[in-house]
Coordinates of C-alpha atoms and ligand atoms in Angstrom, one line a residue:
X1 CA 111.6 88.7 113.7
X2 CA 110.9 91.5 116.2
X3 CA 108.0 91.5 118.6
X4 CA 104.8 93.0 117.0
X5 CA 103.6 96.4 118.1
X6 CA 100.1 96.6 119.6
X7 CA 98.0 99.7 119.4
X8 CA 94.6 99.9 121.2
X9 CA 91.7 101.7 119.6
X10 CA 90.0 102.9 122.7
X11 CA 86.2 102.7 122.1
X12 CA 85.0 101.5 125.5
X13 CA 83.3 98.2 125.3
X14 CA 84.1 98.0 121.6
X15 CA 87.9 98.6 122.0
X16 CA 90.2 96.5 119.9
X17 CA 93.9 96.1 119.1
X18 CA 95.8 96.7 115.9
X19 CA 98.7 94.4 115.9
X20 CA 101.6 95.3 113.5
X21 CA 104.5 93.1 112.7
X22 CA 105.9 90.6 110.2
X23 CA 104.7 87.0 110.1
X24 CA 101.2 87.7 111.5
X25 CA 99.3 85.8 108.9
X26 CA 101.1 82.6 109.9
X27 CA 100.5 83.5 113.5
X28 CA 96.8 84.5 113.1
X29 CA 95.4 81.5 115.0
X30 CA 97.3 82.4 118.1
X31 CA 96.2 86.1 118.0
X32 CA 92.6 85.4 117.1
X33 CA 91.9 82.2 119.0
X34 CA 91.2 83.9 122.3
X35 CA 88.9 86.5 120.6
X36 CA 86.6 84.3 118.7
X37 CA 83.2 83.5 120.3
X38 CA 83.1 80.2 118.4
X39 CA 86.1 78.4 116.9
X40 CA 84.8 79.1 113.4
X41 CA 85.6 81.8 110.9
X42 CA 84.8 82.6 107.3
X43 CA 87.6 84.3 105.4
X44 CA 86.7 86.7 102.6
X45 CA 89.5 87.5 100.2
X46 CA 90.1 88.5 96.6
X47 CA 91.5 86.3 93.8
X48 CA 95.0 87.9 94.0
X49 CA 95.4 87.9 97.7
X50 CA 93.6 84.5 98.1
X51 CA 96.1 82.9 95.8
X52 CA 99.1 84.4 97.7
X53 CA 97.9 84.1 101.3
X54 CA 94.6 82.2 101.5
X55 CA 96.1 78.8 102.3
X56 CA 98.6 80.2 104.8
X57 CA 95.8 81.9 106.7
X58 CA 93.6 78.7 106.7
X59 CA 96.6 76.6 107.9
X60 CA 97.3 79.1 110.7
X61 CA 93.6 79.0 111.8
X62 CA 93.6 75.2 111.6
X63 CA 96.7 75.0 113.8
X64 CA 94.7 76.9 116.5
X65 CA 91.7 74.4 116.0
X66 CA 89.6 77.2 114.3
X67 CA 87.4 75.8 111.5
X68 CA 88.1 78.2 108.6
X69 CA 86.6 78.3 105.1
X70 CA 87.2 80.9 102.4
X71 CA 85.1 82.9 100.0
X72 CA 86.9 84.5 97.1
X73 CA 85.7 87.6 95.4
X74 CA 87.1 89.2 92.2
X75 CA 90.0 91.7 92.7
X76 CA 89.5 95.4 92.2
X77 CA 87.2 98.3 93.0
X78 CA 84.3 97.1 90.9
X79 CA 83.7 94.3 93.5
X80 CA 82.6 97.0 96.0
X81 CA 79.1 97.1 94.6
X82 CA 75.6 96.0 95.5
X83 CA 75.7 92.9 93.3
X84 CA 78.8 91.6 95.0
X85 CA 77.5 92.5 98.4
X86 CA 74.3 90.5 97.6
X87 CA 76.4 87.5 96.4
X88 CA 78.6 87.6 99.5
X89 CA 75.7 87.8 101.9
X90 CA 74.1 84.8 100.2
X91 CA 77.4 82.9 100.3
X92 CA 77.8 83.6 104.0
X93 CA 74.2 82.3 104.6
X94 CA 74.8 79.3 102.3
X95 CA 77.7 78.4 104.6
X96 CA 75.3 78.6 107.6
X97 CA 77.0 81.5 109.3
X98 CA 75.9 81.9 112.9
X99 CA 75.7 84.9 115.1
X100 CA 78.9 83.9 116.8
X101 CA 80.9 83.1 113.7
X102 CA 83.6 85.6 112.8
X103 CA 84.1 87.1 109.3
X104 CA 87.8 87.7 108.5
X105 CA 88.6 90.1 105.7
X106 CA 92.0 89.2 104.1
X107 CA 92.9 91.8 101.5
X108 CA 93.1 95.4 100.7
X109 CA 90.6 98.1 101.3
X110 CA 88.1 96.7 98.8
X111 CA 87.8 93.4 100.6
X112 CA 87.8 95.1 104.0
X113 CA 85.1 97.5 103.1
X114 CA 82.9 94.9 101.4
X115 CA 83.4 92.1 103.9
X116 CA 83.0 94.5 106.8
X117 CA 79.8 95.8 105.5
X118 CA 78.5 92.3 104.9
X119 CA 79.5 91.4 108.4
X120 CA 77.6 94.4 109.7
X121 CA 74.3 93.4 108.1
X122 CA 74.2 89.6 107.9
X123 CA 72.2 88.2 110.8
X124 CA 72.0 91.9 112.0
X125 CA 75.8 91.9 112.6
X126 CA 78.5 89.4 113.2
X127 CA 82.0 89.8 114.5
X128 CA 84.6 90.9 112.0
X129 CA 88.4 90.8 111.9
X130 CA 90.7 92.7 109.4
X131 CA 93.8 91.2 108.0
X132 CA 94.8 94.1 105.7
X133 CA 97.3 93.3 103.0
X134 CA 97.9 96.6 101.3
X135 CA 99.8 99.5 102.9
X136 CA 96.7 101.7 102.4
X137 CA 94.5 99.2 104.2
X138 CA 97.1 98.7 107.0
X139 CA 97.4 102.4 107.8
X140 CA 93.9 103.6 106.9
X141 CA 90.9 101.5 105.8
X142 CA 91.2 98.6 108.3
X143 CA 91.2 100.9 111.3
X144 CA 88.2 103.0 112.3
X145 CA 85.2 100.9 111.5
X146 CA 84.0 102.5 108.3
X147 CA 82.7 99.9 105.9
X148 CA 80.7 100.2 102.7
X149 CA 80.3 99.9 98.9
X150 CA 79.9 102.2 95.9
X151 CA 76.8 102.8 93.9
X152 CA 76.3 104.5 90.5
X153 CA 75.9 107.7 92.5
X154 CA 79.4 107.6 93.7
X155 CA 81.9 106.0 96.0
X156 CA 81.2 104.7 99.6
X157 CA 77.7 106.0 99.6
X158 CA 76.2 103.0 101.2
X159 CA 77.7 101.5 104.3
X160 CA 77.9 101.2 108.1
X161 CA 80.2 101.9 111.0
X162 CA 81.2 98.4 112.1
X163 CA 84.3 98.2 114.2
X164 CA 86.5 95.1 113.9
X165 CA 87.4 92.9 116.9
X166 CA 91.0 93.0 115.9
X167 CA 93.3 94.1 113.1
X168 CA 96.4 92.0 112.1
X169 CA 98.7 94.1 109.9
X170 CA 101.4 91.8 108.6
X171 CA 104.2 93.9 107.2
X172 CA 105.7 90.9 105.4
X173 CA 102.8 90.5 103.0
X174 CA 103.6 94.0 101.5
X175 CA 106.6 92.3 99.8
X176 CA 104.3 91.1 97.0
X177 CA 102.3 94.3 96.7
X178 CA 103.0 96.1 93.3
X179 CA 105.3 99.1 93.8
X180 CA 102.7 101.5 92.6
X181 CA 100.1 100.3 95.2
X182 CA 102.7 100.5 97.9
X183 CA 103.5 104.1 97.0
X184 CA 99.8 105.0 96.9
X185 CA 99.5 103.7 100.5
X186 CA 102.6 105.6 101.5
X187 CA 100.8 108.9 100.6
X188 CA 98.4 108.2 103.5
X189 CA 101.4 107.6 105.8
X190 CA 102.8 111.0 104.9
X191 CA 99.3 112.4 105.6
X192 CA 99.6 111.5 109.3
X193 CA 102.9 113.5 109.6
X194 CA 101.3 116.4 107.9
X195 CA 98.2 116.4 110.1
X196 CA 99.8 116.6 113.6
X197 CA 103.2 114.9 113.8
X198 CA 106.0 117.0 112.4
X199 CA 108.7 114.6 113.9
X200 CA 107.1 111.7 112.0
X201 CA 107.3 113.8 108.8
X202 CA 111.0 114.4 109.5
X203 CA 111.5 110.7 110.2
X204 CA 109.8 109.8 106.9
X205 CA 112.0 112.3 105.0
X206 CA 115.0 110.2 106.3
X207 CA 113.5 106.7 106.3
X208 CA 110.6 106.7 103.8
X209 CA 112.9 105.0 101.2
X210 CA 113.6 102.2 103.7
X211 CA 109.9 101.7 104.3
X212 CA 109.3 101.4 100.6
X213 CA 112.3 99.2 100.0
X214 CA 111.0 96.6 102.5
X215 CA 113.0 97.2 105.7
X216 CA 110.7 95.4 108.1
X217 CA 111.6 97.5 111.1
X218 CA 111.1 100.8 109.3
X219 CA 107.8 99.5 107.9
X220 CA 106.6 98.4 111.2
X221 CA 107.4 101.8 112.7
X222 CA 105.7 103.7 109.9
X223 CA 102.6 101.6 110.0
X224 CA 102.4 101.5 113.8
X225 CA 102.8 105.3 114.0
X226 CA 100.1 105.8 111.4
X227 CA 97.7 103.4 113.2
X228 CA 98.4 105.1 116.5
X229 CA 97.5 108.5 114.9
X230 CA 94.3 107.1 113.3
X231 CA 93.4 105.2 116.5
X232 CA 93.7 108.5 118.5
X233 CA 91.6 110.4 116.1
X234 CA 88.9 107.7 115.8
X235 CA 88.7 107.3 119.6
X236 CA 88.2 111.0 120.0
X237 CA 85.5 111.2 117.2
X238 CA 84.2 107.8 116.1
X239 CA 81.4 109.1 113.9
X240 CA 83.2 112.0 112.3
X241 CA 81.5 114.9 114.0
X242 CA 84.7 117.0 114.2
X243 CA 88.4 116.0 114.6
X244 CA 88.1 112.9 112.4
X245 CA 87.5 115.2 109.5
X246 CA 91.3 116.0 109.6
X247 CA 91.9 112.6 108.1
X248 CA 90.4 114.0 105.0
X249 CA 93.5 116.2 104.5
X250 CA 94.0 116.3 100.7
X251 CA 90.9 114.3 100.1
X252 CA 88.5 116.9 98.7
X253 CA 91.0 117.6 95.9
X254 CA 91.8 113.8 95.7
X255 CA 88.1 112.8 95.3
X256 CA 87.7 115.4 92.5
X257 CA 90.8 114.2 90.7
X258 CA 89.7 110.6 91.0
X259 CA 86.2 111.3 89.7
X260 CA 87.7 113.3 86.8
X261 CA 90.1 110.4 86.0
X262 CA 87.2 108.0 86.0
X263 CA 88.4 105.5 88.7
X264 CA 89.8 103.3 85.9
X265 CA 93.3 102.7 87.5
X266 CA 94.9 105.6 85.7
X267 CA 95.1 107.5 89.0
X268 CA 95.1 105.5 92.2
X269 CA 93.5 106.9 95.3
X270 CA 96.8 107.4 97.1
X271 CA 98.3 109.1 94.1
X272 CA 95.4 111.5 94.1
X273 CA 95.9 112.1 97.8
X274 CA 99.5 113.0 97.2
X275 CA 98.5 115.6 94.7
X276 CA 95.6 116.7 97.0
X277 CA 97.9 117.2 99.9
X278 CA 100.1 119.5 97.8
X279 CA 97.1 121.4 96.7
X280 CA 95.8 121.8 100.2
X281 CA 99.2 123.0 101.3
X282 CA 99.4 125.3 98.3
X283 CA 96.0 126.8 99.2
X284 CA 97.2 127.2 102.7
X285 CA 100.3 129.2 101.5
X286 CA 98.2 131.4 99.3
X287 CA 95.9 132.2 102.2
X288 CA 98.9 133.1 104.4
X289 CA 98.4 130.2 106.8
X290 CA 101.5 128.2 105.9
X291 CA 105.2 129.0 105.3
X292 CA 106.1 128.4 101.6
X293 CA 109.1 126.3 102.8
X294 CA 106.8 123.7 104.2
X295 CA 105.1 123.4 100.8
X296 CA 108.5 123.0 99.2
X297 CA 109.5 120.3 101.7
X298 CA 106.2 118.4 101.1
X299 CA 106.6 118.5 97.4
X300 CA 110.2 117.5 97.6
X301 CA 109.6 114.4 99.8
X302 CA 106.6 113.2 97.7
X303 CA 108.6 113.5 94.5
X304 CA 111.7 111.9 96.0
X305 CA 109.8 108.7 96.7
X306 CA 108.1 108.8 93.3
X307 CA 104.6 110.1 94.0
X308 CA 102.9 112.7 91.8
X309 CA 102.6 116.2 93.1
X310 CA 100.9 118.1 90.2
X311 CA 97.2 117.9 89.2
X312 CA 96.6 116.3 85.9
X313 CA 93.4 115.5 84.0
X314 CA 92.8 113.2 81.1
X315 CA 91.0 116.1 79.6
X316 CA 93.8 118.5 80.1
X317 CA 93.2 122.1 81.1
X318 CA 89.4 121.8 80.7
X319 CA 89.4 118.9 83.0
X320 CA 91.3 120.8 85.7
X321 CA 88.9 123.7 85.5
X322 CA 86.0 121.2 85.9
X323 CA 87.4 119.8 89.1
X324 CA 85.5 122.5 91.0
X325 CA 82.2 120.9 89.9
X326 CA 83.3 117.6 91.3
X327 CA 84.1 119.3 94.6
X328 CA 80.6 120.8 94.7
X329 CA 79.2 117.2 94.6
X330 CA 81.5 115.9 97.3
X331 CA 79.7 113.9 100.1
X332 CA 81.4 116.2 102.6
X333 CA 79.7 119.4 101.3
X334 CA 77.5 120.8 104.0
X335 CA 74.9 123.4 102.9
X336 CA 76.8 124.1 99.7
X337 CA 80.0 125.0 101.5
X338 CA 83.1 122.9 101.1
X339 CA 85.0 122.3 104.3
X340 CA 88.7 122.1 103.5
X341 CA 91.4 120.7 105.7
X342 CA 94.3 123.2 105.5
X343 CA 97.6 123.5 107.3
X344 CA 99.4 126.1 109.3
X345 CA 102.5 124.2 108.4
X346 CA 103.7 120.6 108.4
X347 CA 102.1 118.8 111.4
X348 CA 99.5 121.6 111.9
X349 CA 96.3 120.7 110.1
X350 CA 93.0 122.5 110.8
X351 CA 89.5 122.5 109.4
X352 CA 88.6 125.6 107.5
X353 CA 84.9 126.2 106.9
X354 CA 85.3 129.6 105.3
X355 CA 87.0 128.6 102.0
X356 CA 85.4 130.3 99.0
X357 CA 85.3 128.1 96.0
X358 CA 86.5 131.1 94.0
X359 CA 89.9 130.7 95.8
X360 CA 90.0 127.1 94.8
X361 CA 89.1 128.0 91.3
X362 CA 92.1 130.4 91.2
X363 CA 94.4 127.7 92.4
X364 CA 93.1 125.3 89.7
X365 CA 93.4 128.0 87.0
X366 CA 97.0 128.5 88.0
X367 CA 97.6 124.7 87.7
X368 CA 95.9 124.6 84.4
X369 CA 98.0 127.5 83.1
X370 CA 101.3 125.9 84.2
Ligands
NAD401 N1 87.0 102.2 105.2 C1 87.8 103.2 105.2 O1 88.0 103.9 106.2 C2 88.6 103.4 103.9 C3 89.7 104.3 104.0 C4 90.4 104.5 102.8 C5 90.1 103.8 101.7 N2 89.1 102.9 101.7 C6 88.7 102.1 100.5 O2 89.8 101.2 100.2 C7 89.8 100.8 98.8 C8 91.2 100.8 98.3 O3 91.9 99.9 99.0 P1 93.3 99.4 98.4 O4 94.1 100.5 97.9 O5 93.9 98.5 99.5 O6 92.8 98.6 97.1 P2 92.5 97.0 96.8 O7 91.9 96.4 97.9 O8 91.8 97.0 95.5 O9 94.0 96.4 96.6 C9 94.8 96.9 95.5 C10 95.3 95.7 94.6 O10 96.3 95.0 95.3 C11 96.1 93.6 95.4 N3 96.7 93.2 96.6 C12 96.3 93.4 97.8 N4 97.2 93.0 98.7 C13 98.2 92.4 98.0 C14 99.4 91.8 98.4 N5 99.8 91.7 99.6 N6 100.2 91.4 97.4 C15 99.9 91.6 96.1 N7 98.7 92.1 95.7 C16 97.9 92.6 96.7 C17 94.6 93.5 95.3 O11 94.2 92.3 94.8 C18 94.2 94.7 94.4 O12 94.3 94.3 93.0 C19 88.8 101.8 98.2 O13 87.7 101.2 97.8 C20 88.6 102.9 99.2 O14 87.3 103.5 99.1 C21 88.3 102.7 102.8
ZN402 ZN1 92.5 108.2 101.6

């Protein structure tokens, strides 16, 4: 076992560390003990992750004399709703949670977003720790303090910024993650290379297969580099007034593709992000911002690891043309204009506020005709 990497998210008095390494679940008590305001924590997990790692985390807490109990919620995106939020908040109160008790989210982005939001509102806010168990949660959702749930109006429309006290990203738990989920998270890893780190993109072209195959050192490097990138961007722009928007690279397209696919598991978020990044890069080439070779390299790497790169719709060509309507409804639309993250090349993302939806329509028409 190599020593874990530690990345600080620098937010003044609310700064916290992201610790990345293998074996951190079993070592959680040692890492969390000094941070807790009271030797008591309530773990929130889902059925799948709870069955795999719930006991191990409770044992680790007990070894550090931390009184831990566990609340289990159903697995899957449908748990991120108002009903489950209400149930979770009542469960926390039933267990006599106090202002100095810590809520620990053990799971993927669903558990992290739901438990984090519950922690932000119960008793007007209690401390919160993330133990992310999917690659997506380790490189993205657990860092940055965005928490929330979905409503019938759309995804993540109700929530709060609530920064964790610490993030423990155990690379070992990814061994049980289904390959498709692992790959979906990997798309977000590639995103960091594409935003502002061309060397990391090169490294991924060489070592991405090792990261996916379970090489712990490669995994640790990929996750730590991603968290460092996210930590840097979040520290510069905690509430997404500017630079943080770059993290949405590929996401305007991705959200439209996901909405079109119906969030039913036929298209995972990360798969949509892979396609969305290719579309953003393609649009950048068409507008003369980006060399076509960079688009080719991006496509080649994503397909080499097994991620999709072409837009698809369950409704075929008609569905692709309708994606534009989904984009108009995107949360990020300001005054009717869609701000797109485009690239001047791999590692050179920028925010374009002058994209005409007609250009995007032409891109989609091209995809539909292919
Ligand atoms: N807050 C943010 O900044 C942010 C950023 C990106 C995404 N998100 C949110 O994250 C959510 C998606 O997160 P996700 O992709 O982690 O999905 P998820 O939490 O649903 O996890 C995916 C599946 O993998 C299972 N699982 C988790 N860890 C496992 C492990 N180690 N071994 C075996 N199975 C495991 C889960 O039970 C689930 O069935 C979405 O709701 C999205 O909106 C939030
Ligand atoms: Zn994403």
